[in-house]
PDB file of C-alpha atoms in Angstrom:
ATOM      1  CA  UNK A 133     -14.219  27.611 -21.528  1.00  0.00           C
ATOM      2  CA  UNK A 134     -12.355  27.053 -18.322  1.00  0.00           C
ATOM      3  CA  UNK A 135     -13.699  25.345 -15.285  1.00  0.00           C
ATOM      4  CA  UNK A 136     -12.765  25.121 -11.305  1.00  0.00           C
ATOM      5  CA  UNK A 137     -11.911  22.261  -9.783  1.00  0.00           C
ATOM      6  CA  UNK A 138     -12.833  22.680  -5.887  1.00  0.00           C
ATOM      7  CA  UNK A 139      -9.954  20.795  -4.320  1.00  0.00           C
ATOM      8  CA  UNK A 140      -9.134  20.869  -1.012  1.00  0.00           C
ATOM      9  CA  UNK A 141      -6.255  23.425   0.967  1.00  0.00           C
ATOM     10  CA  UNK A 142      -3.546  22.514   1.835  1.00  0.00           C
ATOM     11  CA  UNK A 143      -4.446  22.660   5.894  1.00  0.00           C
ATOM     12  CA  UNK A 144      -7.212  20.561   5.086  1.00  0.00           C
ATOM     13  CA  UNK A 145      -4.978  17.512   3.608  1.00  0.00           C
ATOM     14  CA  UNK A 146      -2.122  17.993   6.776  1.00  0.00           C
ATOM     15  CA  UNK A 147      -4.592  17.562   9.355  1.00  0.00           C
ATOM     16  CA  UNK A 148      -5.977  14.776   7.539  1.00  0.00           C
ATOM     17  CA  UNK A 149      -2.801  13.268   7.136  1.00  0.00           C
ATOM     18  CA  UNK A 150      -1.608  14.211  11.216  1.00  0.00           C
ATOM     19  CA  UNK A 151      -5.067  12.001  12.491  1.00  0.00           C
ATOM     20  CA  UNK A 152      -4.839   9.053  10.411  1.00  0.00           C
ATOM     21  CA  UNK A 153      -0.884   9.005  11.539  1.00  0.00           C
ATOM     22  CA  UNK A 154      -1.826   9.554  14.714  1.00  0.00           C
ATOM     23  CA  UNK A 155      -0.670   6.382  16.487  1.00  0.00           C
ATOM     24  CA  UNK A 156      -1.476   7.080  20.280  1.00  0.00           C
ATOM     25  CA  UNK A 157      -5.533   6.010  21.733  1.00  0.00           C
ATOM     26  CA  UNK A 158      -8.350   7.651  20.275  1.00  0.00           C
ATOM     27  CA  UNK A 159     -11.921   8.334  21.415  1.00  0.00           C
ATOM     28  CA  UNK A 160     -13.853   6.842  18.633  1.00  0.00           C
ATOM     29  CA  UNK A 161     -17.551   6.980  18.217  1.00  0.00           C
ATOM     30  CA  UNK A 162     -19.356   4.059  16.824  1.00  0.00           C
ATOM     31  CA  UNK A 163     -23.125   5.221  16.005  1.00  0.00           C
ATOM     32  CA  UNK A 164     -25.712   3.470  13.943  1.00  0.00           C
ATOM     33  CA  UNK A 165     -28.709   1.597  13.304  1.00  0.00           C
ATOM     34  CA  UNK A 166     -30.773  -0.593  15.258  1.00  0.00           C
ATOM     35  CA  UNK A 167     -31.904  -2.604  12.559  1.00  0.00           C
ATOM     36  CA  UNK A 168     -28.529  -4.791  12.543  1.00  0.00           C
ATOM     37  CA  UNK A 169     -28.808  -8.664  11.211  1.00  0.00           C
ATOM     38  CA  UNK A 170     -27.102 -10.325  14.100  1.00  0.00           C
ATOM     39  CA  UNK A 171     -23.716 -11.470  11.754  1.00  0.00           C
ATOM     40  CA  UNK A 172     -22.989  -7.616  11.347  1.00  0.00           C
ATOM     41  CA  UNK A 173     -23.692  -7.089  14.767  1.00  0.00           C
ATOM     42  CA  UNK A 174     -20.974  -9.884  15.973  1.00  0.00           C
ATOM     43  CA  UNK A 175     -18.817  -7.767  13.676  1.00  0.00           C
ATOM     44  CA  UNK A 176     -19.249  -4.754  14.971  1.00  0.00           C
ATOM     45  CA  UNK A 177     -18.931  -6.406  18.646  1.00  0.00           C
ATOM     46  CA  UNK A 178     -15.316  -7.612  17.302  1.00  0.00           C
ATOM     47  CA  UNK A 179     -13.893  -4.232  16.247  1.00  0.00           C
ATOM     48  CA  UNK A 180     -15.074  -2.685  19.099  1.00  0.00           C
ATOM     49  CA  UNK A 181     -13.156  -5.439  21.180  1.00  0.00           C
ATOM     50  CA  UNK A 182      -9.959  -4.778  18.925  1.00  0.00           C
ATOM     51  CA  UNK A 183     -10.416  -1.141  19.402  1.00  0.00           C
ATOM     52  CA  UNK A 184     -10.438  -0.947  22.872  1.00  0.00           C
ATOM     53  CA  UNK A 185      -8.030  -3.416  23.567  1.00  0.00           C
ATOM     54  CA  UNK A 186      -5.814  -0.966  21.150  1.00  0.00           C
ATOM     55  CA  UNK A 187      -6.190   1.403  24.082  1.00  0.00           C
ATOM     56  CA  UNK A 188      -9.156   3.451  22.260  1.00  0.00           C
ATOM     57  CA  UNK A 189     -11.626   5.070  24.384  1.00  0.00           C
ATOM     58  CA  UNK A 190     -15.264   3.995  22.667  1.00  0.00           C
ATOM     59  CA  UNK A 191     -17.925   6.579  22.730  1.00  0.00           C
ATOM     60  CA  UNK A 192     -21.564   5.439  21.487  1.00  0.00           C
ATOM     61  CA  UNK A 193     -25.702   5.556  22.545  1.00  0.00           C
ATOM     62  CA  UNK A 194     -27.598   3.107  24.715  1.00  0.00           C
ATOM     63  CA  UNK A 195     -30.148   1.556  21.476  1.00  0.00           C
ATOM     64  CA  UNK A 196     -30.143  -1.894  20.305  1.00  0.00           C
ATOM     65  CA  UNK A 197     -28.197  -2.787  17.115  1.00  0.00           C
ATOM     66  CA  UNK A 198     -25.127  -1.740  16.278  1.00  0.00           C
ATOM     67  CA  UNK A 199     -24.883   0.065  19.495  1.00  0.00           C
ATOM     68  CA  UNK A 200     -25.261  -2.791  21.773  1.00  0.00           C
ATOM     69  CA  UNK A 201     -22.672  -4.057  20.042  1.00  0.00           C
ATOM     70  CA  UNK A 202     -20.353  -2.020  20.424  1.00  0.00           C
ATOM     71  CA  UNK A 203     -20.956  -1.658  23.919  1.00  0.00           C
ATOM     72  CA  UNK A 204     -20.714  -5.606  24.309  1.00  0.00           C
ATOM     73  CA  UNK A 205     -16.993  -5.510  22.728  1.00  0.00           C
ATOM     74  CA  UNK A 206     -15.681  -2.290  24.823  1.00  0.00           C
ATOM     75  CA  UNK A 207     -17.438  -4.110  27.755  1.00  0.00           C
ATOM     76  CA  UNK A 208     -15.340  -7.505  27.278  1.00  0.00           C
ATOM     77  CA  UNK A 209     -12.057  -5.644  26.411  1.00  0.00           C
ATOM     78  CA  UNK A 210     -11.878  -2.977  29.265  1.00  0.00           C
ATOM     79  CA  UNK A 211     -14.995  -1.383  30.539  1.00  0.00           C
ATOM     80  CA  UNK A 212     -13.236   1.515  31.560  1.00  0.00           C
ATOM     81  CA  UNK A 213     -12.489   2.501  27.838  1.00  0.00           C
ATOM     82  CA  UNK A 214     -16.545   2.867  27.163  1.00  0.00           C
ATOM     83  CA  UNK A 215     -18.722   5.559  28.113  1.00  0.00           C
ATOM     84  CA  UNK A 216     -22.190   5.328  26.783  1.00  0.00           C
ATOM     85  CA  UNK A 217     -24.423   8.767  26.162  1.00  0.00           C
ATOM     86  CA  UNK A 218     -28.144   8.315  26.453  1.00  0.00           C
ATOM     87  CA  UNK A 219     -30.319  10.388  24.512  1.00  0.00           C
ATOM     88  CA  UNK A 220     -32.519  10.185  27.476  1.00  0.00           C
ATOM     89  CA  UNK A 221     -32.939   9.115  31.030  1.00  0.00           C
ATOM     90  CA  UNK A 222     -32.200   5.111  31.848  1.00  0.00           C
ATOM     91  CA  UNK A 223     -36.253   5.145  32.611  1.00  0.00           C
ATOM     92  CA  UNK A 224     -36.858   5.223  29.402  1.00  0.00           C
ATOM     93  CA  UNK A 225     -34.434   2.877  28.187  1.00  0.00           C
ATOM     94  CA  UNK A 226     -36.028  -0.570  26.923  1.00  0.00           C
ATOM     95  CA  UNK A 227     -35.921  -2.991  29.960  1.00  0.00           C
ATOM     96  CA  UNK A 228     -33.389  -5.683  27.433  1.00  0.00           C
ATOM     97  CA  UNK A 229     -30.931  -2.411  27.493  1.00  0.00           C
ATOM     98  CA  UNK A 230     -31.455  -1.282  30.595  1.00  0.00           C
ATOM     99  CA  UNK A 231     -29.986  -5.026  31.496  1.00  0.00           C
ATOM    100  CA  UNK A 232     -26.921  -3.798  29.750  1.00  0.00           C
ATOM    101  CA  UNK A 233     -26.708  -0.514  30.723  1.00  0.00           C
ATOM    102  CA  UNK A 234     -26.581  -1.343  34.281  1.00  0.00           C
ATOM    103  CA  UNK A 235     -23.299  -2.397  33.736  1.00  0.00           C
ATOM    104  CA  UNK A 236     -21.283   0.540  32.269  1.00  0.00           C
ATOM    105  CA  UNK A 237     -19.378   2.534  34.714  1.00  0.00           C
ATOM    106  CA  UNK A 238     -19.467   5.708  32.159  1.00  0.00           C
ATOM    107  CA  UNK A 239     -23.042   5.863  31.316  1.00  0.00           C
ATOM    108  CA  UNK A 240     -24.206   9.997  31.134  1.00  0.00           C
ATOM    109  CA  UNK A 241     -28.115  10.161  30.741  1.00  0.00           C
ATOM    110  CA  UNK A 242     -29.900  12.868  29.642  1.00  0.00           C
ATOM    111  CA  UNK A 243     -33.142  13.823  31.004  1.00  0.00           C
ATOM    112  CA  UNK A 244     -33.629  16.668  29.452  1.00  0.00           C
ATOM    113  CA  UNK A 245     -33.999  14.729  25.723  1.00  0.00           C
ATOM    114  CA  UNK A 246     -37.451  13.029  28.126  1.00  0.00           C
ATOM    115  CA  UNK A 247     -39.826  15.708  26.902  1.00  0.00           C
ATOM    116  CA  UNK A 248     -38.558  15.535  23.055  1.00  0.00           C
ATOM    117  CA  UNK A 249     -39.262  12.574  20.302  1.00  0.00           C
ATOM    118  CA  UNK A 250     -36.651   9.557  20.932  1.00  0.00           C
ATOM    119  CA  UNK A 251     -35.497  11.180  16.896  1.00  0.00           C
ATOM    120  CA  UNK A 252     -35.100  14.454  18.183  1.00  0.00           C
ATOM    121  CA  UNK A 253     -33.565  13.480  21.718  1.00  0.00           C
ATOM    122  CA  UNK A 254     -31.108  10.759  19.525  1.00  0.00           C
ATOM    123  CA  UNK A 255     -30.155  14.367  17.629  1.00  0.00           C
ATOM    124  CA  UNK A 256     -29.033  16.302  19.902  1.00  0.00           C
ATOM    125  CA  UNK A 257     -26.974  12.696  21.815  1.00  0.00           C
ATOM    126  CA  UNK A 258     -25.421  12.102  18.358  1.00  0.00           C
ATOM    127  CA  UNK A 259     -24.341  15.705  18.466  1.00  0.00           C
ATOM    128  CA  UNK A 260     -22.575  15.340  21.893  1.00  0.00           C
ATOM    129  CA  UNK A 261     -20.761  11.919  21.056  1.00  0.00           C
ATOM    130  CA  UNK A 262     -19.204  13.992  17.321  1.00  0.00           C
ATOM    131  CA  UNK A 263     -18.480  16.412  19.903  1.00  0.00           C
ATOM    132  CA  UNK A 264     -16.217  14.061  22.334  1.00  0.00           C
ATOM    133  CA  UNK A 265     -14.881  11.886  19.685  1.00  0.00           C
ATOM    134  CA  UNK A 266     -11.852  12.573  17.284  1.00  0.00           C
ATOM    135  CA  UNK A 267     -13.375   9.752  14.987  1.00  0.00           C
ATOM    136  CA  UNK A 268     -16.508   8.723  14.175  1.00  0.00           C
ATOM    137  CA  UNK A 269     -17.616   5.062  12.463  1.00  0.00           C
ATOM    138  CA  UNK A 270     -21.247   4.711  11.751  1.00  0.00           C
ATOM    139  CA  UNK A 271     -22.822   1.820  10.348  1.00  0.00           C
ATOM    140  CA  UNK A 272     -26.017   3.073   8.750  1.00  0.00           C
ATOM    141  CA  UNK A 273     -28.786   2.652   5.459  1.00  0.00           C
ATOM    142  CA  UNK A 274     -28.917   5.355   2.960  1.00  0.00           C
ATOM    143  CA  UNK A 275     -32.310   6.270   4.632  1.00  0.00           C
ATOM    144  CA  UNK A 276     -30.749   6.773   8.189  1.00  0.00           C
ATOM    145  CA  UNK A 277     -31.027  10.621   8.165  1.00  0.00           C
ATOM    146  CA  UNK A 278     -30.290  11.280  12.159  1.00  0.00           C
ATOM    147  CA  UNK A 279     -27.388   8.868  11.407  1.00  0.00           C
ATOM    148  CA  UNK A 280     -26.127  10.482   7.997  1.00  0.00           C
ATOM    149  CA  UNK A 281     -26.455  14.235   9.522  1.00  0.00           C
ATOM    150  CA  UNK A 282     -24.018  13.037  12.589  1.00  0.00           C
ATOM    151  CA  UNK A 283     -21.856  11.926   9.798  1.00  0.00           C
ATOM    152  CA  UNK A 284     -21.644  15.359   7.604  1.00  0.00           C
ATOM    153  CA  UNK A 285     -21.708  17.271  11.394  1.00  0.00           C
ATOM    154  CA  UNK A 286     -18.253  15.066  12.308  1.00  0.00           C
ATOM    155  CA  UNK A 287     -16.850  16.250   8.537  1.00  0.00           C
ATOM    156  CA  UNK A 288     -17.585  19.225   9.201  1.00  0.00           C
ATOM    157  CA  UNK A 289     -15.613  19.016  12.604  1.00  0.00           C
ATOM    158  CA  UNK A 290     -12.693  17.673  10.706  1.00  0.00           C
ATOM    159  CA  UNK A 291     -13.608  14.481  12.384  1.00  0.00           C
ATOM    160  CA  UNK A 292     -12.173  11.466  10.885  1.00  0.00           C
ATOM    161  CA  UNK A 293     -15.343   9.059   9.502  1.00  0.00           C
ATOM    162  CA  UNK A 294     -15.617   5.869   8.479  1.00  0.00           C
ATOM    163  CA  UNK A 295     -19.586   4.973   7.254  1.00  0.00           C
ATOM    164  CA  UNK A 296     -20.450   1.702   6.410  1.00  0.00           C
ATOM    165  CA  UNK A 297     -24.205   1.045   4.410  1.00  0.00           C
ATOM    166  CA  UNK A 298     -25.988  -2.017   5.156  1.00  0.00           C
ATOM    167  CA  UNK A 299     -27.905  -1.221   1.920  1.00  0.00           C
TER     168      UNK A 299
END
């Protein structure tokens, strides 16, 4: 009785290895939940700093949480290193991130994602960040399906991703 083992090529593994030796900037998403305890949050708002002021270009959404966050810590390291992708136009925006918003000099809203569900408008914005990014951290439950689809989508874009569970 013999069995295959589905291991990976050989490509796969080199271009693996060529990102995570990569040592020049990176843009690097950082998606996730807005359900974020505010000590995680101050986390996240840290290695976004750390990133940025590495020289990494941070790409992430307009929602509270772990977004806002990020935002925050690209904002206080160089604000030229964020742009911010809405899922829809800044009108509808909650007025406590529109506050924030304001402020971002590479903010791209999409007013097309107006007529569809905030899920399926958040969709189709996750989809563009995976698309900008070469790396993708996501901070996310085990329930966070838009969140954990943008995750598989980057893998399958031989993105590099980190995902962190809060549960």
């Amino acid at each position: 009785m013999s069995q295959s083992i589905d291991l990976p090529r050989v490509d796969e593994f080199l271009e693996e290895l060529a990102a995570i030796q990569q040592t020049g900037s990176k843009r690097i998403a950082v998606l996730g939940s807005r359900h974020v305890p505010l000590t995680h949050q101050n986390l996240i708002e840290l290695m976004s700093y750390a990133l940025a002021l590495g020289g990494n270009h941070i790409i992430t959404s307009g929602a509270t949480g772990t977004n806002s966050a990020a935002i925050r810590g690209a904002m206080r390291a160089d604000p030229n290193l964020l742009t911010v992708i809405l899922p829809q136009s800044m009108e509808r925006q909650p007025r406590e991130s529109r506050l924030q918003l304001e402020q971002v000099i590479h903010l791209v809203e999409n007013p097309k994602g107006d007529t569809l569900s905030l899920a399926e408008a958040s969709s189709l914005c996750n989809q563009e960040i995976v698309t900008r990014c070469q790396q993708l951290i996501c901070f996310a439950f085990h329930d966070s399906h838009t969140l954990l689809t943008s995750c598989e989508e980057a893998e399958n874009q031989r993105k590099i991703v980190t995902l962190f569970y809060f549960d």
